CSV table of C-alpha atoms in Angstrom, one decimal:
chain,number,residue,atom,x,y,z
A,690,MET,CA,23.1,-9.7,-6.0
A,691,ALA,CA,22.6,-9.1,-9.8
A,692,ALA,CA,24.3,-10.3,-12.5
A,693,ARG,CA,27.1,-8.5,-13.7
A,694,VAL,CA,26.5,-8.4,-17.1
A,695,TYR,CA,23.1,-5.3,-16.0
A,696,TRP,CA,26.1,-3.5,-14.3
A,697,LEU,CA,28.2,-3.5,-17.2
A,698,TRP,CA,24.6,-2.9,-19.6
A,699,LEU,CA,24.4,0.0,-16.9
A,700,SER,CA,28.4,1.7,-16.9
A,701,THR,CA,28.4,1.7,-21.0
A,702,ARG,CA,25.0,3.5,-21.7
A,703,PRO,CA,25.7,6.8,-23.2
A,704,GLY,CA,26.5,9.7,-21.6
A,705,ILE,CA,25.8,7.9,-18.4
A,706,GLY,CA,28.7,8.6,-15.9
A,707,ALA,CA,29.5,7.7,-12.2
A,708,ARG,CA,27.1,10.4,-10.9
A,709,ALA,CA,24.3,9.7,-13.3
A,710,ALA,CA,24.7,5.6,-12.9
A,711,GLY,CA,24.8,6.3,-8.6
A,712,ASN,CA,21.6,8.2,-8.7
A,713,LEU,CA,20.0,5.8,-10.8
A,714,LEU,CA,20.6,3.3,-8.7
A,715,ASP,CA,19.6,5.2,-5.7
A,716,TYR,CA,16.1,5.5,-7.7
A,717,PHE,CA,15.8,2.3,-8.7
A,718,GLY,CA,17.6,0.4,-6.3
A,719,SER,CA,19.9,-2.1,-8.7
A,720,PRO,CA,21.0,-2.2,-12.6
A,721,GLU,CA,18.2,-4.9,-12.8
A,722,ALA,CA,15.8,-2.5,-12.0
A,723,VAL,CA,17.0,0.3,-14.2
A,724,TYR,CA,17.4,-2.4,-17.2
A,725,ALA,CA,13.5,-3.0,-16.6
A,726,ALA,CA,12.5,0.5,-16.5
A,727,SER,CA,10.3,2.1,-19.4
A,728,ARG,CA,11.0,5.2,-20.6
A,729,GLY,CA,7.9,6.8,-18.5
A,730,ALA,CA,9.8,5.7,-15.3
A,731,LEU,CA,12.6,7.0,-16.5
A,732,LEU,CA,11.3,10.2,-17.2
A,733,MET,CA,10.1,10.5,-13.6
A,734,CYS,CA,13.5,10.4,-12.9
A,735,ASP,CA,15.1,14.0,-12.2
A,736,GLY,CA,18.2,15.3,-14.0
A,737,LEU,CA,18.5,12.8,-17.1
A,738,THR,CA,18.8,14.0,-20.9
A,739,PRO,CA,16.8,13.0,-23.6
A,740,ALA,CA,19.9,11.4,-24.8
A,741,GLN,CA,20.8,9.5,-22.0
A,742,ILE,CA,17.4,8.0,-21.8
A,743,ASN,CA,17.5,7.2,-25.3
A,744,GLY,CA,20.2,5.0,-24.1
A,745,LEU,CA,19.1,3.7,-21.5
A,746,CYS,CA,15.7,2.6,-23.2
A,747,ASP,CA,18.2,0.6,-25.4
A,748,LYS,CA,18.0,-2.6,-23.6
A,749,ASN,CA,20.2,-4.6,-25.7
A,750,LEU,CA,22.8,-6.6,-23.6
A,751,ASN,CA,25.3,-8.3,-26.5
A,752,GLY,CA,27.6,-5.6,-26.2
A,753,ALA,CA,27.9,-6.1,-22.4
A,754,ASP,CA,27.9,-10.2,-23.1
A,755,ARG,CA,30.5,-9.6,-25.4
A,756,LEU,CA,32.5,-7.0,-22.3
A,757,LEU,CA,32.0,-10.5,-20.2
A,758,GLU,CA,33.9,-12.6,-23.0
A,759,ASP,CA,36.6,-10.2,-23.8
A,760,CYS,CA,37.8,-9.7,-19.7
A,761,THR,CA,37.5,-13.6,-19.5
A,762,LYS,CA,40.2,-14.1,-22.3
A,763,LYS,CA,42.3,-11.2,-21.6
A,764,ASN,CA,42.4,-12.0,-17.4
A,765,ILE,CA,41.1,-8.7,-16.6
A,766,HIS,CA,38.8,-8.8,-13.5
A,767,ILE,CA,35.8,-6.9,-12.9
A,768,LEU,CA,34.4,-5.4,-9.1
A,769,THR,CA,31.0,-4.0,-9.0
A,770,LEU,CA,29.7,-1.7,-6.2
A,771,ALA,CA,27.8,-4.8,-5.2
A,772,ASP,CA,31.2,-6.7,-5.0
A,773,SER,CA,32.3,-7.4,-1.1
A,774,ASN,CA,36.1,-6.5,-2.1
A,775,TYR,CA,35.2,-3.3,-3.6
A,776,PRO,CA,37.6,-1.1,-2.7
A,777,ASP,CA,36.1,0.3,0.7
A,778,ARG,CA,37.9,3.6,0.4
A,779,LEU,CA,36.5,4.5,-2.5
A,780,ARG,CA,33.1,3.0,-2.2
A,781,HIS,CA,32.2,6.4,-0.3
A,782,ILE,CA,33.3,8.7,-2.5
A,783,TYR,CA,30.9,11.8,-3.7
A,784,ASP,CA,30.9,9.2,-7.3
A,785,PRO,CA,32.5,6.2,-6.7
A,786,PRO,CA,32.8,4.0,-10.3
A,787,ILE,CA,29.7,1.2,-10.2
A,788,VAL,CA,32.4,-0.9,-12.2
A,789,LEU,CA,36.5,-1.0,-11.8
A,790,TYR,CA,38.4,-3.2,-13.8
A,791,TRP,CA,41.9,-4.7,-12.8
A,792,TYR,CA,44.6,-6.6,-14.2
A,793,GLY,CA,47.7,-8.3,-12.6
A,794,ARG,CA,48.1,-9.3,-8.8
A,795,THR,CA,44.8,-9.1,-6.9
A,796,PRO,CA,45.1,-5.8,-5.0
A,797,ALA,CA,45.6,-5.7,-1.2
A,798,TRP,CA,43.9,-2.6,-0.8
A,799,ASP,CA,41.8,-2.8,2.3
A,800,ILE,CA,44.6,-4.4,3.5
A,801,ARG,CA,47.3,-2.1,2.9
A,802,PRO,CA,46.9,1.4,3.3
A,803,MET,CA,47.5,3.2,0.4
A,804,ILE,CA,49.1,6.6,-0.2
A,805,SER,CA,49.2,8.5,-3.5
A,806,ILE,CA,52.2,9.7,-5.5
A,807,VAL,CA,51.7,12.8,-7.9
A,808,GLY,CA,53.2,15.3,-10.0
A,809,SER,CA,54.1,17.0,-13.4
A,810,ARG,CA,54.5,14.5,-16.3
A,811,ARG,CA,58.1,16.6,-17.1
A,812,GLY,CA,59.5,16.8,-14.3
A,813,GLY,CA,63.0,17.4,-13.1
A,814,ALA,CA,65.9,15.4,-11.4
A,815,TYR,CA,64.7,16.6,-8.2
A,816,GLY,CA,61.4,15.3,-8.4
A,817,LYS,CA,62.0,12.6,-9.8
A,818,MET,CA,64.2,11.7,-7.1
A,819,MET,CA,62.1,12.8,-4.0
A,820,ALA,CA,59.0,10.5,-6.0
A,821,ARG,CA,61.5,7.2,-5.8
A,822,GLN,CA,62.7,8.1,-2.2
A,823,PHE,CA,59.1,8.3,-1.2
A,824,ALA,CA,57.9,5.6,-2.9
A,825,SER,CA,60.4,3.2,-2.0
A,826,SER,CA,60.5,3.7,1.8
A,827,LEU,CA,56.9,3.8,1.7
A,828,THR,CA,56.5,0.7,0.4
A,829,GLU,CA,59.3,-0.5,2.9
A,830,SER,CA,56.9,0.4,5.4
A,831,GLY,CA,53.9,-1.5,4.4
A,832,PHE,CA,52.5,1.2,2.6
A,833,LEU,CA,50.6,0.7,-1.3
A,834,ILE,CA,51.9,3.5,-3.5
A,835,VAL,CA,48.7,4.3,-6.3
A,836,SER,CA,49.6,6.7,-8.9
A,837,GLY,CA,48.7,7.6,-12.7
A,838,MET,CA,51.8,5.5,-14.4
A,839,ALA,CA,52.3,8.9,-16.4
A,840,SER,CA,55.7,10.3,-17.5
A,841,GLY,CA,57.6,12.2,-14.8
A,842,ILE,CA,56.5,11.8,-11.5
A,843,ASP,CA,53.8,9.3,-11.8
A,844,GLY,CA,55.7,6.7,-13.4
A,845,GLU,CA,58.8,7.2,-11.2
A,846,ALA,CA,56.6,6.7,-8.1
A,847,ASN,CA,55.1,3.4,-9.9
A,848,ASP,CA,58.0,2.5,-10.7
A,849,SER,CA,59.8,2.3,-7.4
A,850,ALA,CA,57.2,0.9,-5.6
A,851,VAL,CA,56.7,-2.0,-7.7
A,852,LEU,CA,60.1,-3.1,-7.4
A,853,ALA,CA,59.9,-2.3,-3.7
A,854,GLY,CA,56.8,-4.7,-3.6
A,855,GLY,CA,53.9,-4.3,-5.6
A,856,SER,CA,51.8,-0.6,-6.5
A,857,VAL,CA,48.6,0.3,-8.1
A,858,ALA,CA,48.6,2.6,-11.4
A,859,VAL,CA,45.2,4.3,-12.4
A,860,LEU,CA,44.7,4.6,-16.0
A,861,GLY,CA,42.9,7.0,-18.1
A,862,CYS,CA,41.9,4.1,-20.4
A,863,GLY,CA,41.3,0.4,-21.2
A,864,VAL,CA,43.7,-1.7,-18.5
A,865,ASP,CA,44.6,-3.6,-22.1
A,866,ILE,CA,45.9,-0.2,-23.5
A,867,CYS,CA,49.7,0.8,-22.3
A,868,PHE,CA,49.8,5.2,-22.1
A,869,PRO,CA,52.5,6.5,-22.5
A,870,LYS,CA,53.6,3.8,-25.3
A,871,GLU,CA,56.9,4.8,-23.9
A,872,ASN,CA,56.1,3.3,-20.6
A,873,ARG,CA,55.5,-0.3,-22.0
A,874,ARG,CA,58.5,-1.5,-19.6
A,875,LEU,CA,56.8,0.0,-16.1
A,876,TYR,CA,53.3,-1.2,-17.7
A,877,GLU,CA,54.3,-5.1,-17.9
A,878,ASN,CA,56.0,-4.5,-14.9
A,879,LEU,CA,53.0,-3.6,-12.7
A,880,ARG,CA,51.1,-6.3,-14.6
A,881,LEU,CA,53.3,-9.2,-13.3
A,882,GLY,CA,53.5,-7.3,-10.0
A,883,GLY,CA,51.2,-5.2,-9.2
A,884,THR,CA,48.0,-3.9,-10.2
A,885,LEU,CA,46.3,-2.0,-13.2
A,886,VAL,CA,43.1,-0.4,-12.1
A,887,SER,CA,40.8,1.4,-14.9
A,888,GLU,CA,37.1,2.4,-14.8
A,889,TYR,CA,36.9,2.2,-18.4
A,890,PRO,CA,36.2,-0.8,-20.4
A,891,PRO,CA,39.1,-2.9,-22.0
A,892,GLY,CA,39.8,-1.2,-25.5
A,893,THR,CA,39.2,2.2,-24.5
A,894,GLU,CA,41.7,4.5,-26.1
A,895,PRO,CA,43.1,7.5,-23.7
A,896,ALA,CA,41.5,11.2,-24.2
A,897,GLY,CA,42.5,13.4,-22.2
A,898,TRP,CA,39.1,14.5,-20.7
A,899,ARG,CA,39.4,11.0,-19.2
A,900,PHE,CA,42.9,11.7,-16.8
A,901,PRO,CA,41.7,14.3,-15.0
A,902,GLN,CA,38.4,11.8,-14.2
A,903,ARG,CA,40.1,9.0,-13.3
A,904,ASN,CA,42.2,11.7,-10.7
A,905,ARG,CA,39.3,11.1,-8.9
A,906,ILE,CA,40.1,7.2,-8.2
A,907,ILE,CA,43.8,7.8,-7.1
A,908,SER,CA,43.0,10.1,-4.6
A,909,GLY,CA,39.9,8.1,-3.3
A,910,LEU,CA,41.8,5.0,-2.9
A,911,SER,CA,44.3,6.5,-0.6
A,912,ILE,CA,44.4,8.1,2.7
A,913,ALA,CA,47.1,10.4,1.8
A,914,THR,CA,48.2,12.4,-1.6
A,915,ILE,CA,51.5,13.2,-2.1
A,916,VAL,CA,52.2,16.2,-4.5
A,917,ILE,CA,56.0,16.6,-5.8
A,918,GLU,CA,56.4,19.2,-8.8
A,919,ALA,CA,53.2,20.3,-9.7
A,920,PRO,CA,53.3,23.6,-12.2
A,921,PHE,CA,49.8,26.2,-11.5
A,922,ARG,CA,46.7,24.3,-13.5
A,923,SER,CA,48.8,20.5,-13.5
A,924,GLY,CA,46.8,17.5,-12.9
A,925,ALA,CA,48.5,17.0,-10.2
A,926,LEU,CA,46.5,20.1,-8.4
A,927,ILE,CA,43.1,18.9,-9.7
A,928,THR,CA,44.1,15.8,-7.3
A,929,ALA,CA,45.2,17.3,-4.5
A,930,ARG,CA,41.6,18.9,-5.0
A,931,LEU,CA,40.2,16.1,-5.2
A,932,ALA,CA,41.6,14.7,-2.5
A,933,LEU,CA,40.5,17.8,-0.1
A,934,ASP,CA,37.3,17.3,-1.5
A,935,GLN,CA,37.2,13.9,-0.6
A,936,GLY,CA,38.5,14.4,3.4
A,937,ARG,CA,41.9,12.9,2.6
A,938,ASP,CA,44.6,14.5,3.8
A,939,VAL,CA,47.3,16.3,1.5
A,940,TYR,CA,50.9,16.9,1.9
A,941,ALA,CA,53.4,18.8,-0.8
A,942,VAL,CA,57.3,18.2,-1.1
A,943,PRO,CA,59.1,22.1,-1.0
A,944,GLY,CA,60.9,22.7,-4.5
A,945,ASP,CA,62.8,26.0,-5.7
A,946,LEU,CA,61.1,29.1,-6.3
A,947,ASP,CA,62.1,30.1,-9.3
A,948,LYS,CA,61.4,26.8,-10.9
A,949,TRP,CA,57.8,26.4,-12.7
A,950,ARG,CA,57.9,23.0,-12.0
A,951,SER,CA,57.3,24.0,-7.6
A,952,ALA,CA,55.5,26.6,-7.8
A,953,GLY,CA,51.7,24.5,-6.9
A,954,CYS,CA,53.6,22.5,-4.1
A,955,ASN,CA,54.7,25.7,-3.1
A,956,ALA,CA,51.2,27.6,-3.3
A,957,LEU,CA,49.3,24.4,-1.7
A,958,ILE,CA,52.3,24.9,1.2
A,959,ARG,CA,51.5,28.8,1.5
A,960,ASP,CA,47.9,28.3,1.3
A,961,HIS,CA,47.6,25.7,4.0
A,962,ALA,CA,45.7,23.5,1.7
A,963,ALA,CA,49.2,20.7,1.9
A,964,ASP,CA,51.1,20.2,4.8
A,965,LEU,CA,55.1,20.3,4.2
A,966,LEU,CA,56.4,17.0,3.8
A,967,THR,CA,60.2,16.6,4.4
A,968,ASP,CA,60.7,12.8,5.1
A,969,PRO,CA,58.9,9.2,5.0
A,970,VAL,CA,59.2,9.2,9.3
A,971,GLN,CA,56.5,12.2,9.3
A,972,LEU,CA,53.8,9.7,7.9
A,973,LEU,CA,54.7,6.8,9.5
A,974,HIS,CA,53.9,8.7,13.0
A,975,ALA,CA,50.5,9.9,11.0
A,976,TYR,CA,49.6,6.6,9.6
A,977,GLY,CA,51.5,4.0,11.4
A,978,GLY,CA,48.7,2.8,13.2
A,979,LEU,CA,47.0,1.7,9.8
A,980,LEU,CA,49.6,-0.3,9.7
A,981,ARG,CA,49.5,-4.3,9.9
A,982,GLU,CA,53.2,-4.5,11.5
A,983,PRO,CA,55.1,-1.1,12.9
A,984,PRO,CA,58.1,-0.4,10.1
A,985,ASP,CA,61.6,0.2,11.7
A,986,GLU,CA,61.8,4.4,11.2
A,987,ARG,CA,65.8,4.6,11.9
A,988,ARG,CA,65.8,2.1,8.7
A,989,ILE,CA,63.2,3.9,6.5
A,990,TYR,CA,65.2,6.8,7.2
A,991,ARG,CA,68.2,5.7,5.9
A,992,ILE,CA,66.5,4.0,2.9
A,993,PHE,CA,64.4,7.3,1.8
A,994,HIS,CA,68.1,9.2,2.2
A,995,GLY,CA,70.3,6.5,0.3
A,996,GLN,CA,71.7,5.3,3.2
A,997,ALA,CA,70.4,1.6,3.1
A,998,VAL,CA,68.6,-0.3,0.4
A,999,PRO,CA,65.3,-2.8,0.5
A,1000,LYS,CA,65.4,-6.0,1.9
A,1001,ARG,CA,65.7,-8.3,-1.0
A,1002,PRO,CA,66.8,-11.6,-1.2
A,1003,ASP,CA,69.6,-11.4,-4.1
A,1004,ALA,CA,71.0,-8.2,-2.3
A,1005,LYS,CA,74.5,-7.8,-2.2
A,1006,PRO,CA,76.7,-6.0,0.7
A,1007,ALA,CA,77.7,-2.4,0.0
A,1008,PRO,CA,81.0,-1.4,-0.6
A,1009,GLU,CA,83.3,0.3,1.8
A,1010,SER,CA,83.7,3.4,2.1
A,1011,ARG,CA,85.6,5.4,0.0
A,1012,LYS,CA,88.6,7.4,2.1
A,1013,LYS,CA,87.2,11.1,1.6
A,1014,GLU,CA,89.8,13.0,-0.8
A,1015,PRO,CA,92.3,15.9,0.6
A,1016,VAL,CA,90.3,19.2,0.1
A,1017,LEU,CA,93.0,21.3,-2.2
A,1018,PRO,CA,93.4,24.9,-2.1
A,1019,GLN,CA,90.9,27.1,-4.6
A,1020,PRO,CA,92.3,29.2,-7.1
A,1021,GLU,CA,92.3,33.1,-6.5
A,1022,GLN,CA,89.1,34.2,-8.0
A,1023,PRO,CA,89.4,37.4,-10.3
A,1024,PRO,CA,87.8,40.4,-8.7
A,1025,SER,CA,84.1,40.9,-9.0
A,1026,ALA,CA,82.3,43.4,-10.8
A,1027,ALA,CA,80.9,44.6,-7.5
A,1028,SER,CA,84.4,45.4,-5.9
A,1029,LYS,CA,85.8,47.6,-9.1
A,1030,ILE,CA,82.7,49.6,-8.9
A,1031,GLN,CA,83.2,50.3,-5.4
A,1032,GLU,CA,87.4,50.7,-6.1
A,1033,ALA,CA,86.7,52.7,-9.1
A,1034,GLU,CA,87.2,56.8,-9.0
A,1035,LYS,CA,86.0,58.0,-12.3
A,1036,PRO,CA,82.7,57.4,-13.8
A,1037,SER,CA,84.7,55.7,-16.7
A,1038,GLU,CA,86.1,53.3,-14.8
A,1039,ILE,CA,82.4,52.2,-13.5
A,1040,LEU,CA,81.0,52.1,-16.8
A,1041,GLU,CA,84.1,49.5,-17.6
A,1042,ALA,CA,82.7,47.9,-14.7
A,1043,LEU,CA,79.6,47.2,-15.1
A,1044,PRO,CA,78.8,43.5,-16.2
A,1045,ILE,CA,76.8,44.2,-19.2
A,1046,LYS,CA,75.9,40.9,-21.2
A,1047,PRO,CA,75.8,40.9,-24.7
A,1048,ALA,CA,72.8,40.1,-26.6
A,1049,SER,CA,73.5,36.8,-27.4
A,1050,GLU,CA,72.9,36.6,-23.9
A,1051,LEU,CA,70.2,38.6,-23.1
A,1052,PRO,CA,66.6,36.8,-22.1
A,1053,ARG,CA,65.0,36.0,-25.3
A,1054,PRO,CA,60.9,36.6,-26.4
A,1055,SER,CA,58.8,33.7,-25.4
A,1056,SER,CA,58.8,32.5,-29.3
A,1057,GLU,CA,62.2,32.1,-29.4
A,1058,VAL,CA,62.6,30.2,-25.7
A,1059,PRO,CA,63.3,26.1,-26.8
A,1060,LEU,CA,60.7,24.1,-26.2
A,1061,PRO,CA,60.5,21.6,-22.8
A,1062,GLU,CA,62.3,18.3,-23.6
A,1063,GLY,CA,60.1,15.4,-23.4
A,1064,LEU,CA,57.6,16.5,-25.7
A,1065,SER,CA,55.8,14.2,-28.5
A,1066,PRO,CA,56.2,15.0,-32.0
A,1067,GLU,CA,52.1,16.2,-31.9
A,1068,GLU,CA,52.6,18.2,-29.1
A,1069,ARG,CA,56.0,19.9,-30.2
A,1070,SER,CA,53.3,20.8,-33.6
A,1071,VAL,CA,50.9,22.0,-31.4
A,1072,LEU,CA,53.1,24.6,-29.6
A,1073,GLU,CA,54.8,25.8,-32.5
A,1074,ALA,CA,51.4,26.1,-34.6
A,1075,VAL,CA,50.5,28.6,-31.8
A,1076,ARG,CA,53.6,30.5,-31.8
A,1077,ALA,CA,53.0,30.6,-35.1
A,1078,GLY,CA,49.7,32.7,-34.5
A,1079,ALA,CA,47.5,29.9,-34.7
A,1080,LYS,CA,44.7,30.7,-31.6
A,1081,SER,CA,41.9,28.6,-32.9
A,1082,THR,CA,41.2,25.0,-32.8
A,1083,ASP,CA,40.1,24.9,-36.2
A,1084,GLN,CA,43.5,27.2,-37.1
A,1085,LEU,CA,45.6,24.4,-35.6
A,1086,ILE,CA,43.8,21.7,-36.8
A,1087,ALA,CA,44.8,23.4,-40.4
A,1088,ALA,CA,48.4,24.2,-39.0
A,1089,THR,CA,49.1,21.1,-37.9
A,1090,GLY,CA,46.7,18.1,-39.8
A,1091,LEU,CA,45.6,16.5,-36.5
A,1092,PRO,CA,42.1,14.9,-36.0
A,1093,ALA,CA,39.9,17.1,-34.3
A,1094,ALA,CA,39.7,15.1,-31.2
A,1095,GLN,CA,43.4,14.1,-30.4
A,1096,LEU,CA,43.7,17.9,-31.0
A,1097,LEU,CA,41.5,18.7,-28.5
A,1098,SER,CA,43.2,15.8,-26.2
A,1099,LEU,CA,46.9,17.3,-26.9
A,1100,VAL,CA,45.5,21.0,-26.2
A,1101,THR,CA,43.9,20.1,-22.3
A,1102,MET,CA,47.5,18.6,-21.7
A,1103,LEU,CA,49.4,21.3,-22.7
A,1104,GLU,CA,47.1,23.1,-21.0
A,1105,LEU,CA,47.0,21.0,-17.8
A,1106,ASP,CA,50.8,21.5,-17.9
A,1107,ALA,CA,50.8,25.5,-17.8
A,1108,LEU,CA,52.5,25.4,-21.4
A,1109,LEU,CA,49.4,26.2,-23.3
A,1110,CYS,CA,46.3,28.8,-21.9
A,1111,ASN,CA,43.1,28.2,-23.0
A,1112,GLU,CA,40.7,31.0,-22.2
A,1113,GLY,CA,37.2,31.1,-23.8
A,1114,GLY,CA,38.1,29.3,-26.8
A,1115,ILE,CA,40.9,31.6,-27.3
A,1116,ILE,CA,44.4,29.0,-26.9
A,1117,SER,CA,47.7,31.0,-26.7
A,1118,LEU,CA,51.2,30.4,-24.8
A,1119,PRO,CA,50.6,31.8,-21.3
């Protein structure tokens, strides 16, 4: 087995991603052989750019040695493709990460079957409730829930699962960095009672392009992916597409037809790309044979519907149900506009009966519609600049004062949440 330092050296070469690293390992046989390869030998390897070859010709191992020391000091564990405890399901995707960093409890990914739950960063009350109920009931069944620790649906799933017995969060940054910052409590809970995983070395800051990249790990670890409240062009739909490409099953929780948050889920079901999911027992029938012990289906059903709670040593007995309040008679409702129109005899009476709304209640143009809740100050400033007429990244940088790298990351995340459109470099509201 090659020493870890060569794996870390290869995984941190500039411009060498998982796919290029995998091709190099297939061609040369080991990271040590890649390290020993001359420039001439690298030129014989198809698909490498001059910049990649220059990076591979840098044989300095000091950076890899420091990375090993840093991980040891922070108690961050390293897994390579050559390790027997590298997650087997992830090992067989098209472009597995050649190195994984994990932090927290020893992951049970080859012992407990994993199911991923993903959705909008701005999930509504219904979506968050579904994420919590599916996560807690499936964890109680013996599954291991994996998600991305993002705000919204992902965070709710990770939070409920880790409280019910453990969870895995795959990050788009180093495992020693909490992102988003408002999820600090969840981050600490996962570090103590779950597992934080990333293909990026400790200290790697979050960037917009890294999140779609990490989604292949979320789906690759899982036997199935559940999508809850995903708008069009959302990161959750990227995960669903990756899961289908990897031969995984995809399920979608249906939502209201007039809610933008559910448009992606409903489209997955309509297009037969995902199975309609109604309760966790459906998944017990599909994957129960992978569990170490068969769960009590009735109890799991009751947990999902809030009629029971997971077993815990300090659990208190549920209070006695209260008596139903008597139903009081409802006051008589005033006649509707439709009934007034039907009873009217003169044209003037019909006009008076029409439900004409005042101007204050008419739909407002998109430039006046309030921005969604939960936006960061930076996201809000970007959207306000686009509303004011900024259409390019240069104009947005001038209007917001944000650094180019941060601005591009924000535009990507807002585009994934269907709050911006970026067509050929022209940025606009959807």
